[in-house]
XYZ file of N, CA and C in Angstrom:
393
model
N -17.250 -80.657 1.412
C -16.470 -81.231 2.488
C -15.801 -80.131 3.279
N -15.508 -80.906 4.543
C -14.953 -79.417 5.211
C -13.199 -78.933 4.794
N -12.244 -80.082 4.330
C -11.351 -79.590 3.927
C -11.180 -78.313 2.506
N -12.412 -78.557 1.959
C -12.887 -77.433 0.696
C -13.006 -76.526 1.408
N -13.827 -76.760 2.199
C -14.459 -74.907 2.842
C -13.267 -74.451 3.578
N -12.619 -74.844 3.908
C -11.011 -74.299 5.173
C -10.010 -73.914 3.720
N -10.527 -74.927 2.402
C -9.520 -74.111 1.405
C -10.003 -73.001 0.772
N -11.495 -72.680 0.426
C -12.037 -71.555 0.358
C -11.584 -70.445 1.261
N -11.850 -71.220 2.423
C -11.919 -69.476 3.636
C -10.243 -69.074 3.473
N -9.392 -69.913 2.913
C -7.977 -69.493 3.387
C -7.815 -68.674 2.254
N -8.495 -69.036 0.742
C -8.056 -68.181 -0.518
C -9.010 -66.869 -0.180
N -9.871 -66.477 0.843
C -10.631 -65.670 0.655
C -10.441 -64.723 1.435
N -9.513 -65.323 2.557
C -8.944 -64.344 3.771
C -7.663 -63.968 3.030
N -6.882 -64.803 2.354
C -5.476 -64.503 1.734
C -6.178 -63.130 0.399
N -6.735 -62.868 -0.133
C -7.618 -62.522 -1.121
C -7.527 -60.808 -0.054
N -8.716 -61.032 0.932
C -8.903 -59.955 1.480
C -7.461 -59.326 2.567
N -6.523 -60.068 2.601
C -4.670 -59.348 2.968
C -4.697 -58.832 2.041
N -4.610 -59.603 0.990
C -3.921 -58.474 -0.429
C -4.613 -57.593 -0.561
N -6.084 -57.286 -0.835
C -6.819 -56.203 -0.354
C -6.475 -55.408 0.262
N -6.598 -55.387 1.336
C -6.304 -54.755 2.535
C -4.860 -53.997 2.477
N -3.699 -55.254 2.302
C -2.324 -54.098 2.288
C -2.303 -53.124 0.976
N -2.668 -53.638 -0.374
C -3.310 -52.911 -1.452
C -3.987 -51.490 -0.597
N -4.545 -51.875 -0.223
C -5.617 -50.036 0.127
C -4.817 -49.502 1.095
N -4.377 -50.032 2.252
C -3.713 -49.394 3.296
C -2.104 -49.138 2.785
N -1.294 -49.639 1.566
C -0.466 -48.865 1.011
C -0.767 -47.813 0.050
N -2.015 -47.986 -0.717
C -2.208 -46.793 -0.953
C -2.464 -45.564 -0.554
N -3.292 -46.057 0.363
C -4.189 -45.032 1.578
C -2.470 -44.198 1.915
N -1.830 -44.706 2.666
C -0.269 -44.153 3.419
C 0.303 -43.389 2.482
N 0.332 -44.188 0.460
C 1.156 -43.289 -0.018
C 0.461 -41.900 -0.795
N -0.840 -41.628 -0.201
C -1.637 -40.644 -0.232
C -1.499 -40.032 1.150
N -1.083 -40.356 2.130
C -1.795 -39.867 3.392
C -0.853 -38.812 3.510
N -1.138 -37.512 4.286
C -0.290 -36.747 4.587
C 0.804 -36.715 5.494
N 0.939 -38.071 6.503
C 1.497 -38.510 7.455
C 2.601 -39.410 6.793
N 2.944 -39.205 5.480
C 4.011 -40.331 4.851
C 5.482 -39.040 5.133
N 6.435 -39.409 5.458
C 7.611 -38.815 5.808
C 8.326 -37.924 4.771
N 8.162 -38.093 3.359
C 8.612 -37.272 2.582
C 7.382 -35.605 2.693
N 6.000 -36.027 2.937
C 5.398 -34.706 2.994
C 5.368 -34.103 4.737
N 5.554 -34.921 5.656
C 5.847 -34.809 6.717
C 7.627 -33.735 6.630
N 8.214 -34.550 6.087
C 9.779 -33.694 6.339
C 9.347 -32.434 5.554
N 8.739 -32.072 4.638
C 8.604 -31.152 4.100
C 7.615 -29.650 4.692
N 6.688 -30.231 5.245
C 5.776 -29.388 6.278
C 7.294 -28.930 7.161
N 7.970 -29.882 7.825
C 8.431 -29.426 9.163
C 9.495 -28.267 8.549
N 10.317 -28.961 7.460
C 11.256 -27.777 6.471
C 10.582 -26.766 6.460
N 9.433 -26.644 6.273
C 8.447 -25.366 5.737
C 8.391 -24.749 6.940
N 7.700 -25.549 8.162
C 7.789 -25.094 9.419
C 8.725 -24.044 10.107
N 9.793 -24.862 9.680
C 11.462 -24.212 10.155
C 11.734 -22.752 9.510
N 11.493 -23.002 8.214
C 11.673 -21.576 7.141
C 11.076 -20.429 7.360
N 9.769 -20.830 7.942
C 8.844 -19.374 8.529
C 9.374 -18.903 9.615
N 9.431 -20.155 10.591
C 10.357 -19.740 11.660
C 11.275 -18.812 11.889
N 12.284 -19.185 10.813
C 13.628 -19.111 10.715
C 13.877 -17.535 10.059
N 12.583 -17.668 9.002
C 12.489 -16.091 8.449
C 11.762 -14.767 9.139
N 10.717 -15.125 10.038
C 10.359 -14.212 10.907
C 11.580 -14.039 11.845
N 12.533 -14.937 12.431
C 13.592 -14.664 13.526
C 14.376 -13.452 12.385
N 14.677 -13.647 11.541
C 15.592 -12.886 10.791
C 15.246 -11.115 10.849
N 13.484 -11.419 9.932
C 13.084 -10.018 10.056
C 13.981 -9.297 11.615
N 13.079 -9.899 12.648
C 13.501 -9.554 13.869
C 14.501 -9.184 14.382
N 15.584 -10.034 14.008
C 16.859 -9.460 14.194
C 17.419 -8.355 13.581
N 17.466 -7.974 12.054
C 17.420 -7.331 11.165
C 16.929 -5.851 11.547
N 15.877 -5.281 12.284
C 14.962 -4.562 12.627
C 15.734 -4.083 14.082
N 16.380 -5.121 14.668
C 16.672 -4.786 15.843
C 18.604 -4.218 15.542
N 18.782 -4.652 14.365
C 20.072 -4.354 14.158
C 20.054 -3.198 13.740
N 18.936 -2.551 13.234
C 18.814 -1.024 12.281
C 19.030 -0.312 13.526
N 18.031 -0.769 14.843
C 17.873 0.306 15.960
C 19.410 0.397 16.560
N 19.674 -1.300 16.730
C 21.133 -0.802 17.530
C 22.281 -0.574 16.711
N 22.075 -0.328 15.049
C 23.263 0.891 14.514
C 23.018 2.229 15.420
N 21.984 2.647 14.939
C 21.377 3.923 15.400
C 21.842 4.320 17.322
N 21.763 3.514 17.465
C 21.999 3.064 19.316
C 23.691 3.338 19.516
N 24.319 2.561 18.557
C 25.744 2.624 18.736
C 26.214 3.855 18.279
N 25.945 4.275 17.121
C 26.416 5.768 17.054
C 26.796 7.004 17.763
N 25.240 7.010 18.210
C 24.988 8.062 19.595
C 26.141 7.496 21.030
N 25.838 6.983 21.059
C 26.472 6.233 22.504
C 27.828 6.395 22.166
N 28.269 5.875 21.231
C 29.800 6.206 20.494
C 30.159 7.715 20.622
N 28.902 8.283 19.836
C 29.599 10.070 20.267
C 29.846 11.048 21.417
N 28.880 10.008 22.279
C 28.655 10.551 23.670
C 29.951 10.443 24.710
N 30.461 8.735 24.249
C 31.057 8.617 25.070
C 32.618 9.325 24.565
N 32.234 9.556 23.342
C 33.727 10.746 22.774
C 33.631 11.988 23.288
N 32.582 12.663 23.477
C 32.394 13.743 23.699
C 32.772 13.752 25.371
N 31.817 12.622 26.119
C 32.245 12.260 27.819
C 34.068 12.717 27.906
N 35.133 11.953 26.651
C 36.303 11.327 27.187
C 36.763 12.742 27.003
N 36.596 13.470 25.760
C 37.056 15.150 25.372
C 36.552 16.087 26.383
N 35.621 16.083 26.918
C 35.323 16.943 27.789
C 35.965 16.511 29.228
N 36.505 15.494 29.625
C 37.563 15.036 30.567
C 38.477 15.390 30.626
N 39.402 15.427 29.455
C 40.609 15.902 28.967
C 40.671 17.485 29.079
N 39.382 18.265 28.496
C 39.636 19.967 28.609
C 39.455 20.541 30.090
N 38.639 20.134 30.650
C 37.971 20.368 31.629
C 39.780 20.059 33.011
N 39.108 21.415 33.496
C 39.989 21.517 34.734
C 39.419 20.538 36.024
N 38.533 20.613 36.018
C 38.609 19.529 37.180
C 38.116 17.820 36.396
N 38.454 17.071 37.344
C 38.350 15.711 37.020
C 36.994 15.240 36.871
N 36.059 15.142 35.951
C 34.489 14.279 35.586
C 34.835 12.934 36.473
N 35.274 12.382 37.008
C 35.094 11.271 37.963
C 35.075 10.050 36.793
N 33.893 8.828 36.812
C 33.999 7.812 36.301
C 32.723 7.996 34.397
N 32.232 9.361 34.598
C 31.614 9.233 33.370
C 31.801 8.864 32.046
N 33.384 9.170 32.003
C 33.567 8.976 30.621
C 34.309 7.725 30.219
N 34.723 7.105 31.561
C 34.519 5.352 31.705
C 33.267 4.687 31.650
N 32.255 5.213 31.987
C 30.721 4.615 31.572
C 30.177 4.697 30.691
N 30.563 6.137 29.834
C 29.759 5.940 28.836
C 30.448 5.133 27.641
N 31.421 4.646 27.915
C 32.638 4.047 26.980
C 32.366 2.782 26.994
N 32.292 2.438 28.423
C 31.579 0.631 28.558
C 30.564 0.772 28.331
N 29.253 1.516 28.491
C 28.131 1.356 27.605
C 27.923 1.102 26.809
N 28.872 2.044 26.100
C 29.170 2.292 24.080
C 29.691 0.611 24.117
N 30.675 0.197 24.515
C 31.126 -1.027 23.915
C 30.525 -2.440 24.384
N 29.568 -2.016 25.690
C 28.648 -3.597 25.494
C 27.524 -3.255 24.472
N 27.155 -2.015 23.968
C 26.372 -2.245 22.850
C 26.694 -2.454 21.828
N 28.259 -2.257 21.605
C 29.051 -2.626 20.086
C 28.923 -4.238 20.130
N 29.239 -5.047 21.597
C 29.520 -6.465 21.575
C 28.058 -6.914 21.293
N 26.969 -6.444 21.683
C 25.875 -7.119 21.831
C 25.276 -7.102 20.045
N 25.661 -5.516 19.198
C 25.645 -5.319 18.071
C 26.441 -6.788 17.144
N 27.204 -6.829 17.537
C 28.075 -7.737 16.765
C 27.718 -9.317 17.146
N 26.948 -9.507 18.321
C 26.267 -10.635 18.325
C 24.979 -10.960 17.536
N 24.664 -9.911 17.284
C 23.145 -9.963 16.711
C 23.961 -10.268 14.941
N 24.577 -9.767 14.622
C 25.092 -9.825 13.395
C 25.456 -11.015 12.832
N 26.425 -11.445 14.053
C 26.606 -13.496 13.972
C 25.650 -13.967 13.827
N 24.564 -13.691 14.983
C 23.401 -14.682 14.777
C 22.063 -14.347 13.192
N 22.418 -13.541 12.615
C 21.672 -13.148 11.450
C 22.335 -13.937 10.709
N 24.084 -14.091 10.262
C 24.769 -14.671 9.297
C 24.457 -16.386 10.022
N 24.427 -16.695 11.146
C 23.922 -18.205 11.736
C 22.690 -18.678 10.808
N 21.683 -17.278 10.954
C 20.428 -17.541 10.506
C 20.696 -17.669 9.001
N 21.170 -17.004 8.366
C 20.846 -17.226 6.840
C 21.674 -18.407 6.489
N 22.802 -18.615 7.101
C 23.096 -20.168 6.638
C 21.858 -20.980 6.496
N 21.473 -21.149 7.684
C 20.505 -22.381 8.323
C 19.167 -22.260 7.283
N 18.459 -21.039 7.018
C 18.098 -20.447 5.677
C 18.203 -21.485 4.527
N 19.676 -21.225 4.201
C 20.095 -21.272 2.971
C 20.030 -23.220 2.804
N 20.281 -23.578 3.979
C 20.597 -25.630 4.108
C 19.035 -26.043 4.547
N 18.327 -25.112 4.876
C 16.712 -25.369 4.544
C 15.790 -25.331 3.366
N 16.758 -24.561 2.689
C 16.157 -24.294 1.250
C 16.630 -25.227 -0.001
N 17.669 -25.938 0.644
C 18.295 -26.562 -0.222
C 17.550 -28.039 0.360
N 17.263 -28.383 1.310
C 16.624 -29.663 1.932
C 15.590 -29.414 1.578
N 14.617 -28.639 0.901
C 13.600 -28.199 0.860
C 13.553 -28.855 -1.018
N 13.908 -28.324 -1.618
C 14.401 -28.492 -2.946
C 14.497 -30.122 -3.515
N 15.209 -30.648 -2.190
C 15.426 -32.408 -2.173
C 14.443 -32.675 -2.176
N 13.207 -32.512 -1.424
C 11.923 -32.954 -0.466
C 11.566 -32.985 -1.713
C-alpha cells in the first residue's frame, strides 16, 4: 500500500540523516578546518612571525649599540673641542649631540618593541600550550 511505502521512504531517508550527520561530524572532527587545529596553525603562524620580527630587531639593536657609541664619542669629542678651541665651531657640536640622541631615542624604541615582542611571545606560547 502506498501509506507503507511513504513509511518505508521516511525510515530510509531518516536512516540516511543519521548517516550522513554521522560522517559529516566525523569527517569535520577530522578535518583540518575544525577551530581548535585552525587556532593552532594561526598561533603557530603568529610565533614564526613574531620570532623572525625579534631576530630582526635584536640584530638591528647589536648595530645600533655599536652606532650609539661612536656617535656618543663624537659628539663628546665635537662639544670638547668647542670648549678648547679659540674660535667658535658654529652648530657642530649641537648636531652631533642631536644625532647622538635621536639614535639613543630610536635605540630605546627598538628595545620596547623587543620586550612588546617577547611578551606577545610568551601569551602565544602559553595559548599555544591550551590549543
Amino acid at each position: 500500500t502506498s501509506w507503507q511505502a511513504d513509511d518505508e521512504a521516511r525510515r530510509i531517508a531518516t536512516s540516511l540523516d543519521r548517516w550522513i550527520a554521522g560522517s559529516l561530524d566525523r569527517w569535520i572532527a577530522g578535518s583540518p578546518y575544525t577551530s581548535a587545529v585552525m587556532g593552532k596553525r594561526i598561533i603557530e603562524r603568529r610565533l614564526r612571525k613574531t620570532a623572525m620580527r625579534l631576530r630582526s630587531l635584536r640584530s638591528e639593536l647589536e648595530v645600533l649599540d655599536e652606532q650609539v657609541l661612536h656617535l656618543g664619542d663624537d659628539a663628546a669629542d665635537a662639544e670638547l673641542r668647542a670648549l678648547v678651541s679659540e674660535t667658535p665651531l658654529g652648530s657642530e657640536p649641537r648636531e652631533a649631540r642631536a644625532h647622538a640622541d635621536a639614535l639613543a631615542k630610536h635605540r630605546a624604541h627598538v628595545v620596547d618593541e623587543i620586550h612588546r615582542l617577547e611578551q606577545l611571545q610568551d601569551a602565544l606560547l602559553d595559548q599555544l600550550n591550551l590549543a
